[in-house]
mmCIF file of C-alpha atoms and ligand atoms in Angstrom:
data_model
loop_
_atom_site.group_PDB
_atom_site.id
_atom_site.type_symbol
_atom_site.label_atom_id
_atom_site.label_comp_id
_atom_site.label_asym_id
_atom_site.label_seq_id
_atom_site.Cartn_x
_atom_site.Cartn_y
_atom_site.Cartn_z
ATOM 1 C CA UNK A 74 -51.185 6.243 18.851
ATOM 2 C CA UNK A 75 -47.877 4.692 19.299
ATOM 3 C CA UNK A 76 -48.090 2.355 22.199
ATOM 4 C CA UNK A 77 -45.710 0.213 24.180
ATOM 5 C CA UNK A 78 -47.589 -2.483 25.867
ATOM 6 C CA UNK A 79 -45.567 -4.290 28.762
ATOM 7 C CA UNK A 80 -46.574 -7.703 29.401
ATOM 8 C CA UNK A 81 -48.026 -7.831 25.996
ATOM 9 C CA UNK A 82 -47.478 -11.478 25.675
ATOM 10 C CA UNK A 83 -49.614 -11.990 28.577
ATOM 11 C CA UNK A 84 -53.533 -12.808 28.652
ATOM 12 C CA UNK A 85 -54.917 -9.304 29.003
ATOM 13 C CA UNK A 86 -51.951 -7.566 27.465
ATOM 14 C CA UNK A 87 -52.106 -9.570 24.221
ATOM 15 C CA UNK A 88 -55.851 -8.937 23.980
ATOM 16 C CA UNK A 89 -55.260 -5.360 24.263
ATOM 17 C CA UNK A 90 -52.399 -5.334 21.809
ATOM 18 C CA UNK A 91 -54.485 -7.014 19.041
ATOM 19 C CA UNK A 92 -57.247 -4.436 19.728
ATOM 20 C CA UNK A 93 -54.946 -1.525 19.434
ATOM 21 C CA UNK A 94 -53.321 -2.968 16.249
ATOM 22 C CA UNK A 95 -56.793 -3.530 14.721
ATOM 23 C CA UNK A 96 -57.612 0.203 15.123
ATOM 24 C CA UNK A 97 -54.353 1.229 13.384
ATOM 25 C CA UNK A 98 -52.151 1.979 16.357
ATOM 26 C CA UNK A 99 -48.455 1.087 16.330
ATOM 27 C CA UNK A 100 -47.671 -1.379 19.173
ATOM 28 C CA UNK A 101 -44.473 -2.367 20.649
ATOM 29 C CA UNK A 102 -44.586 -5.220 23.083
ATOM 30 C CA UNK A 103 -42.202 -5.168 26.000
ATOM 31 C CA UNK A 104 -42.151 -8.560 27.709
ATOM 32 C CA UNK A 105 -39.469 -10.841 29.198
ATOM 33 C CA UNK A 106 -41.683 -13.891 28.232
ATOM 34 C CA UNK A 107 -41.286 -15.415 31.615
ATOM 35 C CA UNK A 108 -45.131 -16.155 31.944
ATOM 36 C CA UNK A 109 -46.206 -14.665 28.727
ATOM 37 C CA UNK A 110 -46.014 -16.579 25.404
ATOM 38 C CA UNK A 111 -44.394 -15.718 22.138
ATOM 39 C CA UNK A 112 -47.551 -17.234 20.259
ATOM 40 C CA UNK A 113 -49.557 -14.295 21.684
ATOM 41 C CA UNK A 114 -46.925 -11.725 20.420
ATOM 42 C CA UNK A 115 -47.681 -12.761 16.972
ATOM 43 C CA UNK A 116 -45.836 -10.425 14.473
ATOM 44 C CA UNK A 117 -45.695 -7.352 16.934
ATOM 45 C CA UNK A 118 -42.264 -6.008 17.288
ATOM 46 C CA UNK A 119 -40.902 -7.440 20.617
ATOM 47 C CA UNK A 120 -38.685 -5.705 23.143
ATOM 48 C CA UNK A 121 -37.523 -8.737 25.291
ATOM 49 C CA UNK A 122 -36.900 -7.022 28.659
ATOM 50 C CA UNK A 123 -37.303 -7.786 32.308
ATOM 51 C CA UNK A 124 -38.557 -4.462 33.580
ATOM 52 C CA UNK A 125 -37.856 -5.531 37.173
ATOM 53 C CA UNK A 126 -34.067 -5.300 36.383
ATOM 54 C CA UNK A 127 -32.483 -1.663 36.840
ATOM 55 C CA UNK A 128 -30.749 -2.097 33.510
ATOM 56 C CA UNK A 129 -34.088 -1.943 31.814
ATOM 57 C CA UNK A 130 -34.574 1.668 32.298
ATOM 58 C CA UNK A 131 -31.901 2.746 29.619
ATOM 59 C CA UNK A 132 -33.265 0.012 27.262
ATOM 60 C CA UNK A 133 -36.820 1.168 27.703
ATOM 61 C CA UNK A 134 -35.959 4.636 27.313
ATOM 62 C CA UNK A 135 -34.100 4.046 24.202
ATOM 63 C CA UNK A 136 -37.131 2.111 22.786
ATOM 64 C CA UNK A 137 -39.393 4.876 23.430
ATOM 65 C CA UNK A 138 -37.123 7.240 21.630
ATOM 66 C CA UNK A 139 -36.512 4.842 18.738
ATOM 67 C CA UNK A 140 -40.157 4.165 18.209
ATOM 68 C CA UNK A 141 -41.564 7.405 19.062
ATOM 69 C CA UNK A 142 -43.876 6.005 21.796
ATOM 70 C CA UNK A 143 -46.495 8.369 23.162
ATOM 71 C CA UNK A 144 -48.425 5.891 25.478
ATOM 72 C CA UNK A 145 -47.557 3.082 27.688
ATOM 73 C CA UNK A 146 -50.032 0.508 28.933
ATOM 74 C CA UNK A 147 -48.280 -1.503 31.812
ATOM 75 C CA UNK A 148 -49.536 -4.979 32.324
ATOM 76 C CA UNK A 149 -46.104 -6.804 33.086
ATOM 77 C CA UNK A 150 -46.479 -8.081 36.620
ATOM 78 C CA UNK A 151 -46.780 -11.208 38.726
ATOM 79 C CA UNK A 152 -50.390 -11.940 39.657
ATOM 80 C CA UNK A 153 -50.598 -15.224 41.803
ATOM 81 C CA UNK A 154 -52.089 -14.349 45.137
ATOM 82 C CA UNK A 155 -50.674 -17.566 46.851
ATOM 83 C CA UNK A 156 -47.165 -17.145 45.257
ATOM 84 C CA UNK A 157 -47.225 -13.459 46.655
ATOM 85 C CA UNK A 158 -48.101 -14.785 50.116
ATOM 86 C CA UNK A 159 -45.094 -17.290 50.007
ATOM 87 C CA UNK A 160 -42.580 -14.825 48.496
ATOM 88 C CA UNK A 161 -43.559 -11.215 49.383
ATOM 89 C CA UNK A 162 -40.374 -9.544 48.900
ATOM 90 C CA UNK A 163 -39.942 -11.021 45.535
ATOM 91 C CA UNK A 164 -43.655 -9.831 44.574
ATOM 92 C CA UNK A 165 -42.670 -6.227 45.572
ATOM 93 C CA UNK A 166 -39.258 -6.558 43.837
ATOM 94 C CA UNK A 167 -41.200 -7.651 40.689
ATOM 95 C CA UNK A 168 -44.355 -5.575 40.631
ATOM 96 C CA UNK A 169 -43.052 -2.288 42.380
ATOM 97 C CA UNK A 170 -39.642 -2.777 40.706
ATOM 98 C CA UNK A 171 -41.098 -3.040 37.185
ATOM 99 C CA UNK A 172 -43.321 0.199 37.470
ATOM 100 C CA UNK A 173 -40.502 2.012 39.200
ATOM 101 C CA UNK A 174 -38.148 1.229 36.414
ATOM 102 C CA UNK A 175 -40.733 2.126 33.931
ATOM 103 C CA UNK A 176 -41.462 5.459 35.324
ATOM 104 C CA UNK A 177 -37.819 6.099 35.473
ATOM 105 C CA UNK A 178 -37.434 5.438 31.698
ATOM 106 C CA UNK A 179 -40.314 7.793 30.920
ATOM 107 C CA UNK A 180 -38.637 10.381 32.794
ATOM 108 C CA UNK A 181 -35.487 10.204 30.773
ATOM 109 C CA UNK A 182 -36.920 12.378 28.128
ATOM 110 C CA UNK A 183 -40.492 12.878 29.187
ATOM 111 C CA UNK A 184 -41.845 12.550 25.750
ATOM 112 C CA UNK A 185 -44.432 9.947 26.379
ATOM 113 C CA UNK A 186 -47.076 11.520 28.392
ATOM 114 C CA UNK A 187 -49.805 8.789 28.865
ATOM 115 C CA UNK A 188 -49.668 5.855 31.216
ATOM 116 C CA UNK A 189 -52.429 3.116 31.850
ATOM 117 C CA UNK A 190 -51.801 0.788 34.725
ATOM 118 C CA UNK A 191 -53.038 -2.698 35.089
ATOM 119 C CA UNK A 192 -54.384 -2.571 38.536
ATOM 120 C CA UNK A 193 -56.796 -5.031 40.350
ATOM 121 C CA UNK A 194 -59.792 -5.258 42.877
ATOM 122 C CA UNK A 195 -57.581 -7.124 45.088
ATOM 123 C CA UNK A 196 -56.517 -3.495 46.390
ATOM 124 C CA UNK A 197 -59.811 -3.495 48.216
ATOM 125 C CA UNK A 198 -58.952 -6.561 50.308
ATOM 126 C CA UNK A 199 -61.752 -8.142 51.828
ATOM 127 C CA UNK A 200 -64.196 -5.480 51.444
ATOM 128 C CA UNK A 201 -67.653 -6.693 50.170
ATOM 129 C CA UNK A 202 -70.730 -5.421 48.527
ATOM 130 C CA UNK A 203 -70.854 -3.127 45.425
ATOM 131 C CA UNK A 204 -67.370 -1.385 45.609
ATOM 132 C CA UNK A 205 -66.766 2.001 44.375
ATOM 133 C CA UNK A 206 -63.426 3.710 43.906
ATOM 134 C CA UNK A 207 -63.683 5.776 47.136
ATOM 135 C CA UNK A 208 -63.693 2.697 49.145
ATOM 136 C CA UNK A 209 -60.553 2.598 51.424
ATOM 137 C CA UNK A 210 -57.931 0.296 49.716
ATOM 138 C CA UNK A 211 -57.021 -2.313 52.325
ATOM 139 C CA UNK A 212 -55.061 -5.160 50.516
ATOM 140 C CA UNK A 213 -54.891 -8.500 52.390
ATOM 141 C CA UNK A 214 -52.048 -10.088 50.504
ATOM 142 C CA UNK A 215 -48.611 -8.834 49.005
ATOM 143 C CA UNK A 216 -50.200 -9.126 45.453
ATOM 144 C CA UNK A 217 -52.771 -6.753 46.164
ATOM 145 C CA UNK A 218 -50.237 -4.402 48.207
ATOM 146 C CA UNK A 219 -47.812 -4.432 45.305
ATOM 147 C CA UNK A 220 -50.622 -3.149 42.966
ATOM 148 C CA UNK A 221 -51.541 -0.339 45.368
ATOM 149 C CA UNK A 222 -48.088 0.468 45.974
ATOM 150 C CA UNK A 223 -47.851 0.924 42.171
ATOM 151 C CA UNK A 224 -50.837 3.135 42.021
ATOM 152 C CA UNK A 225 -49.261 5.285 44.850
ATOM 153 C CA UNK A 226 -46.201 5.699 42.855
ATOM 154 C CA UNK A 227 -48.071 6.637 39.852
ATOM 155 C CA UNK A 228 -50.139 9.282 41.917
ATOM 156 C CA UNK A 229 -46.956 10.813 43.221
ATOM 157 C CA UNK A 230 -45.427 10.982 39.761
ATOM 158 C CA UNK A 231 -48.340 12.315 38.151
ATOM 159 C CA UNK A 232 -48.146 15.170 40.846
ATOM 160 C CA UNK A 233 -44.335 15.730 40.056
ATOM 161 C CA UNK A 234 -44.486 16.223 36.387
ATOM 162 C CA UNK A 235 -47.536 16.359 33.755
ATOM 163 C CA UNK A 236 -48.116 12.656 33.335
ATOM 164 C CA UNK A 237 -51.616 11.694 32.375
ATOM 165 C CA UNK A 238 -52.377 8.419 34.017
ATOM 166 C CA UNK A 239 -55.127 5.965 34.991
ATOM 167 C CA UNK A 240 -55.135 2.604 36.956
ATOM 168 C CA UNK A 241 -57.727 0.238 36.112
ATOM 169 C CA UNK A 242 -58.828 -1.988 38.876
ATOM 170 C CA UNK A 243 -60.078 -5.199 37.247
ATOM 171 C CA UNK A 244 -62.637 -7.420 38.993
ATOM 172 C CA UNK A 245 -62.958 -11.248 37.728
ATOM 173 C CA UNK A 246 -61.780 -11.242 34.190
ATOM 174 C CA UNK A 247 -62.617 -14.221 31.966
ATOM 175 C CA UNK A 248 -63.081 -15.614 28.654
ATOM 176 C CA UNK A 249 -61.077 -15.031 25.455
ATOM 177 C CA UNK A 250 -61.451 -13.383 22.066
ATOM 178 C CA UNK A 251 -59.430 -16.134 20.209
ATOM 179 C CA UNK A 252 -58.394 -19.394 21.647
ATOM 180 C CA UNK A 253 -54.611 -18.572 21.070
ATOM 181 C CA UNK A 254 -54.823 -15.490 23.480
ATOM 182 C CA UNK A 255 -56.596 -17.532 26.073
ATOM 183 C CA UNK A 256 -55.389 -17.557 29.752
ATOM 184 C CA UNK A 257 -53.470 -20.939 30.309
ATOM 185 C CA UNK A 258 -51.719 -20.353 33.749
ATOM 186 C CA UNK A 259 -54.771 -19.262 35.584
ATOM 187 C CA UNK A 260 -55.873 -20.664 38.800
ATOM 188 C CA UNK A 261 -59.060 -19.000 39.147
ATOM 189 C CA UNK A 262 -62.729 -20.222 39.151
ATOM 190 C CA UNK A 263 -63.549 -20.627 35.453
ATOM 191 C CA UNK A 264 -60.363 -22.582 34.616
ATOM 192 C CA UNK A 265 -60.599 -24.710 37.742
ATOM 193 C CA UNK A 266 -64.140 -25.730 37.016
ATOM 194 C CA UNK A 267 -63.624 -26.545 33.474
ATOM 195 C CA UNK A 268 -60.638 -28.809 34.399
ATOM 196 C CA UNK A 269 -62.662 -30.360 37.100
ATOM 197 C CA UNK A 270 -65.686 -31.003 34.779
ATOM 198 C CA UNK A 271 -63.228 -32.348 31.888
ATOM 199 C CA UNK A 272 -61.451 -34.941 34.209
ATOM 200 C CA UNK A 273 -64.776 -36.156 35.675
ATOM 201 C CA UNK A 274 -64.445 -34.563 39.055
ATOM 202 C CA UNK A 275 -67.179 -32.830 41.049
ATOM 203 C CA UNK A 276 -66.960 -29.021 40.904
ATOM 204 C CA UNK A 277 -65.930 -27.712 44.219
ATOM 205 C CA UNK A 278 -67.519 -24.706 45.855
ATOM 206 C CA UNK A 279 -65.806 -22.882 48.672
ATOM 207 C CA UNK A 280 -68.670 -22.309 50.973
ATOM 208 C CA UNK A 281 -72.437 -22.454 50.571
ATOM 209 C CA UNK A 282 -73.596 -20.776 53.649
ATOM 210 C CA UNK A 283 -72.760 -17.062 52.710
ATOM 211 C CA UNK A 284 -75.390 -14.415 53.051
ATOM 212 C CA UNK A 285 -76.028 -14.501 49.308
ATOM 213 C CA UNK A 286 -79.218 -15.657 47.369
ATOM 214 C CA UNK A 287 -77.894 -19.276 46.902
ATOM 215 C CA UNK A 288 -75.295 -19.313 49.654
ATOM 216 C CA UNK A 289 -72.223 -19.307 47.418
ATOM 217 C CA UNK A 290 -69.949 -16.269 46.655
ATOM 218 C CA UNK A 291 -70.900 -13.533 44.380
ATOM 219 C CA UNK A 292 -68.258 -11.994 41.915
ATOM 220 C CA UNK A 293 -68.241 -9.569 38.969
ATOM 221 C CA UNK A 294 -67.098 -11.533 35.956
ATOM 222 C CA UNK A 295 -65.902 -9.335 33.078
ATOM 223 C CA UNK A 296 -65.038 -10.480 29.405
ATOM 224 C CA UNK A 297 -61.334 -10.067 28.719
ATOM 225 C CA UNK A 298 -62.312 -8.354 25.385
ATOM 226 C CA UNK A 299 -64.198 -5.696 27.420
ATOM 227 C CA UNK A 300 -61.423 -5.192 29.744
ATOM 228 C CA UNK A 301 -58.904 -4.779 26.576
ATOM 229 C CA UNK A 302 -61.429 -2.240 25.045
ATOM 230 C CA UNK A 303 -61.460 -0.277 28.230
ATOM 231 C CA UNK A 304 -57.767 0.430 27.987
ATOM 232 C CA UNK A 305 -58.280 2.004 24.528
ATOM 233 C CA UNK A 306 -61.162 4.049 25.715
ATOM 234 C CA UNK A 307 -59.154 5.294 28.802
ATOM 235 C CA UNK A 308 -55.946 5.812 26.611
ATOM 236 C CA UNK A 309 -58.054 7.884 24.344
ATOM 237 C CA UNK A 310 -59.658 9.884 27.425
ATOM 238 C CA UNK A 311 -56.241 10.517 28.858
ATOM 239 C CA UNK A 312 -55.585 12.982 25.801
ATOM 240 C CA UNK A 313 -56.546 16.159 27.590
ATOM 241 C CA UNK A 314 -56.575 14.866 31.088
ATOM 242 C CA UNK A 315 -53.642 15.254 33.452
ATOM 243 C CA UNK A 316 -53.183 13.755 36.753
ATOM 244 C CA UNK A 317 -53.883 10.299 38.038
ATOM 245 C CA UNK A 318 -57.389 8.703 38.014
ATOM 246 C CA UNK A 319 -58.329 5.101 39.251
ATOM 247 C CA UNK A 320 -61.330 3.424 37.674
ATOM 248 C CA UNK A 321 -62.947 0.073 38.387
ATOM 249 C CA UNK A 322 -63.508 -2.433 35.394
ATOM 250 C CA UNK A 323 -66.286 -4.777 35.785
ATOM 251 C CA UNK A 324 -70.029 -5.305 34.712
ATOM 252 C CA UNK A 325 -71.669 -4.153 37.969
ATOM 253 C CA UNK A 326 -73.620 -7.311 37.853
ATOM 254 C CA UNK A 327 -72.897 -10.316 40.284
ATOM 255 C CA UNK A 328 -72.805 -13.880 39.518
ATOM 256 C CA UNK A 329 -72.630 -16.559 42.108
ATOM 257 C CA UNK A 330 -70.121 -19.650 42.106
ATOM 258 C CA UNK A 331 -73.233 -21.923 41.590
ATOM 259 C CA UNK A 332 -74.549 -19.934 38.736
ATOM 260 C CA UNK A 333 -71.048 -19.983 37.223
ATOM 261 C CA UNK A 334 -70.753 -23.762 37.599
ATOM 262 C CA UNK A 335 -74.161 -24.374 36.085
ATOM 263 C CA UNK A 336 -73.321 -22.025 32.961
ATOM 264 C CA UNK A 337 -70.108 -24.072 32.655
ATOM 265 C CA UNK A 338 -72.093 -27.250 32.732
ATOM 266 C CA UNK A 339 -74.510 -25.961 30.184
ATOM 267 C CA UNK A 340 -71.872 -25.059 27.616
ATOM 268 C CA UNK A 341 -69.806 -28.139 28.166
ATOM 269 C CA UNK A 342 -72.825 -30.468 28.223
ATOM 270 C CA UNK A 343 -71.033 -32.192 30.950
ATOM 271 C CA UNK A 344 -73.153 -32.829 34.303
ATOM 272 C CA UNK A 345 -71.589 -33.338 37.577
ATOM 273 C CA UNK A 346 -73.097 -32.668 41.167
ATOM 274 C CA UNK A 347 -71.242 -29.800 42.814
ATOM 275 C CA UNK A 348 -69.905 -30.489 46.132
ATOM 276 C CA UNK A 349 -69.666 -27.862 48.957
ATOM 277 C CA UNK A 350 -66.130 -27.622 50.478
ATOM 278 C CA UNK A 351 -65.236 -25.390 53.373
ATOM 279 C CA UNK A 352 -65.201 -21.705 52.850
ATOM 280 C CA UNK A 353 -61.669 -20.455 51.590
ATOM 281 C CA UNK A 354 -60.054 -18.026 54.052
ATOM 282 C CA UNK A 355 -60.310 -14.242 52.993
ATOM 283 C CA UNK A 356 -63.383 -14.554 50.796
ATOM 284 C CA UNK A 357 -65.901 -11.771 50.873
ATOM 285 C CA UNK A 358 -69.479 -12.968 50.128
ATOM 286 C CA UNK A 359 -70.002 -10.430 47.461
ATOM 287 C CA UNK A 360 -67.640 -8.344 45.375
ATOM 288 C CA UNK A 361 -69.126 -6.434 42.592
ATOM 289 C CA UNK A 362 -67.857 -3.334 40.867
ATOM 290 C CA UNK A 363 -69.451 -0.002 40.952
ATOM 291 C CA UNK A 364 -68.958 0.943 37.245
ATOM 292 C CA UNK A 365 -70.334 4.454 37.430
ATOM 293 C CA UNK A 366 -67.108 6.192 37.295
ATOM 294 C CA UNK A 367 -65.629 4.761 34.314
ATOM 295 C CA UNK A 368 -68.828 4.986 32.302
ATOM 296 C CA UNK A 369 -69.251 8.564 33.234
ATOM 297 C CA UNK A 370 -65.750 9.761 32.662
ATOM 298 C CA UNK A 371 -65.020 7.782 29.506
ATOM 299 C CA UNK A 372 -68.076 6.186 28.143
ATOM 300 C CA UNK A 373 -66.942 2.749 28.548
ATOM 301 C CA UNK A 374 -69.219 -0.024 29.671
ATOM 302 C CA UNK A 375 -69.203 -3.813 29.490
ATOM 303 C CA UNK A 376 -70.836 -5.431 26.380
ATOM 304 C CA UNK A 377 -70.394 -8.936 26.842
ATOM 305 C CA UNK A 378 -72.784 -11.150 29.062
ATOM 306 C CA UNK A 379 -71.921 -14.106 31.227
ATOM 307 C CA UNK A 380 -72.879 -16.336 28.421
ATOM 308 C CA UNK A 381 -70.266 -14.855 26.079
ATOM 309 C CA UNK A 382 -67.486 -15.289 28.730
ATOM 310 C CA UNK A 383 -68.382 -18.724 29.521
ATOM 311 C CA UNK A 384 -68.756 -19.846 25.910
ATOM 312 C CA UNK A 385 -65.371 -18.308 24.822
ATOM 313 C CA UNK A 386 -63.559 -19.828 27.683
ATOM 314 C CA UNK A 387 -64.755 -23.162 26.800
ATOM 315 C CA UNK A 388 -64.071 -22.890 23.203
ATOM 316 C CA UNK A 389 -60.438 -21.838 24.196
ATOM 317 C CA UNK A 390 -60.209 -24.738 26.647
ATOM 318 C CA UNK A 391 -61.213 -27.220 23.742
ATOM 319 C CA UNK A 392 -58.681 -25.534 21.382
ATOM 320 C CA UNK A 393 -56.038 -25.974 23.958
ATOM 321 C CA UNK A 394 -56.861 -29.588 24.438
ATOM 322 C CA UNK A 395 -56.732 -30.363 20.788
ATOM 323 C CA UNK A 396 -53.284 -28.662 20.524
ATOM 324 C CA UNK A 397 -51.988 -30.514 23.294
ATOM 325 C CA UNK A 398 -53.391 -34.016 22.845
ATOM 326 C CA UNK A 399 -56.529 -35.812 24.411
ATOM 327 C CA UNK A 400 -57.667 -34.556 27.577
HETATM 328 N N1 UDP B 189 -64.006 -20.726 44.038
HETATM 329 C C1 UDP B 189 -64.664 -21.887 44.353
HETATM 330 N N2 UDP B 189 -64.137 -23.010 43.841
HETATM 331 C C2 UDP B 189 -62.922 -23.065 43.303
HETATM 332 C C3 UDP B 189 -62.179 -21.836 42.985
HETATM 333 C C4 UDP B 189 -62.880 -20.599 43.402
HETATM 334 O O1 UDP B 189 -65.821 -22.084 44.784
HETATM 335 O O2 UDP B 189 -62.298 -24.098 42.988
HETATM 336 C C5 UDP B 189 -64.732 -19.369 44.434
HETATM 337 C C6 UDP B 189 -64.062 -18.456 45.426
HETATM 338 O O3 UDP B 189 -63.987 -18.830 46.608
HETATM 339 C C7 UDP B 189 -64.495 -17.042 45.023
HETATM 340 C C8 UDP B 189 -65.059 -17.248 43.569
HETATM 341 O O4 UDP B 189 -64.885 -18.766 43.230
HETATM 342 O O5 UDP B 189 -65.705 -16.904 45.752
HETATM 343 C C9 UDP B 189 -63.912 -16.567 42.670
HETATM 344 O O6 UDP B 189 -62.564 -17.007 42.896
HETATM 345 P P1 UDP B 189 -61.502 -16.529 42.238
HETATM 346 O O7 UDP B 189 -60.097 -17.319 42.782
HETATM 347 O O8 UDP B 189 -61.538 -16.959 40.746
HETATM 348 O O9 UDP B 189 -61.224 -15.083 42.289
HETATM 349 P P2 UDP B 189 -61.285 -14.122 43.371
HETATM 350 O O10 UDP B 189 -62.720 -13.405 43.434
HETATM 351 O O11 UDP B 189 -60.915 -14.734 44.503
HETATM 352 O O12 UDP B 189 -60.287 -13.011 43.146
#
């Protein structure tokens, strides 16, 4: 295939680009490098473009024609929940603007029939338990809402002309395939706990009185290499399918915050007594993906276990420390 990967300089986008190239697909990365890194782009051709700018429509349409692109995977987006709460209009401008402009570019010649959209379990909002795709979306922050708006736009587009599209709702993505592709700007559980262990702080657990086996919140952690592979499998599956499908991407298995902290202590060899902090507002006790749809439709299922996620995240963290000096 000949694939344009928007946001290919980002964490999941770069993992996916390398996997596509590894199987022989042509990859054009479209990225403004605002949060992505040039190191992750390696020697892929790079279209440096801000998709949220209306002027990007002509630039992207031209690139699709020049490079004979037949598939797009759209990762380019803002993804910080707290930032989205502070700047909602900007989040809509960025995330809804970029998918709108991308679709306008696809519509110029309609020669690229496949689109995979990077969505998120945040569209489910505070819903808890094992969540399947029929759960009514109810995002509770502008980030989740902007992603849901993207899905809705794709839905309407796939009804308007024969676009084959899928939105992948990721659960908690972690780990890394190679140190240089690691997530460097993340503000979620695994990087936070690694930083706390390295700097000699006690890991902070947001709430220990939830209705879960050990009282801490349960999430579905999925290895980024599995997530990347899901994009390839879904892209292939789109050949011969029209319309827009939504699929969860997770493992179907829950891990508690305390279990995650213990796994990180085991891999790092650093011991520290976790401390219970107040509950974080908006957290559901348990958020686990129902993964039946993607497995049944496409055959994809996660292959990596929690140990692989934790070990690869720790390796990448050490590598980053070596690269930037002592921690
Ligand atoms: N969490 C925690 N301590 C931290 C960061 C996160 O206990 O320092 C918990 C958080 O309350 C949630 C889980 O870890 O239950 C995963 O949080 P994260 O922000 O990584 O992802 P979310 O599931 O909220 O998207």
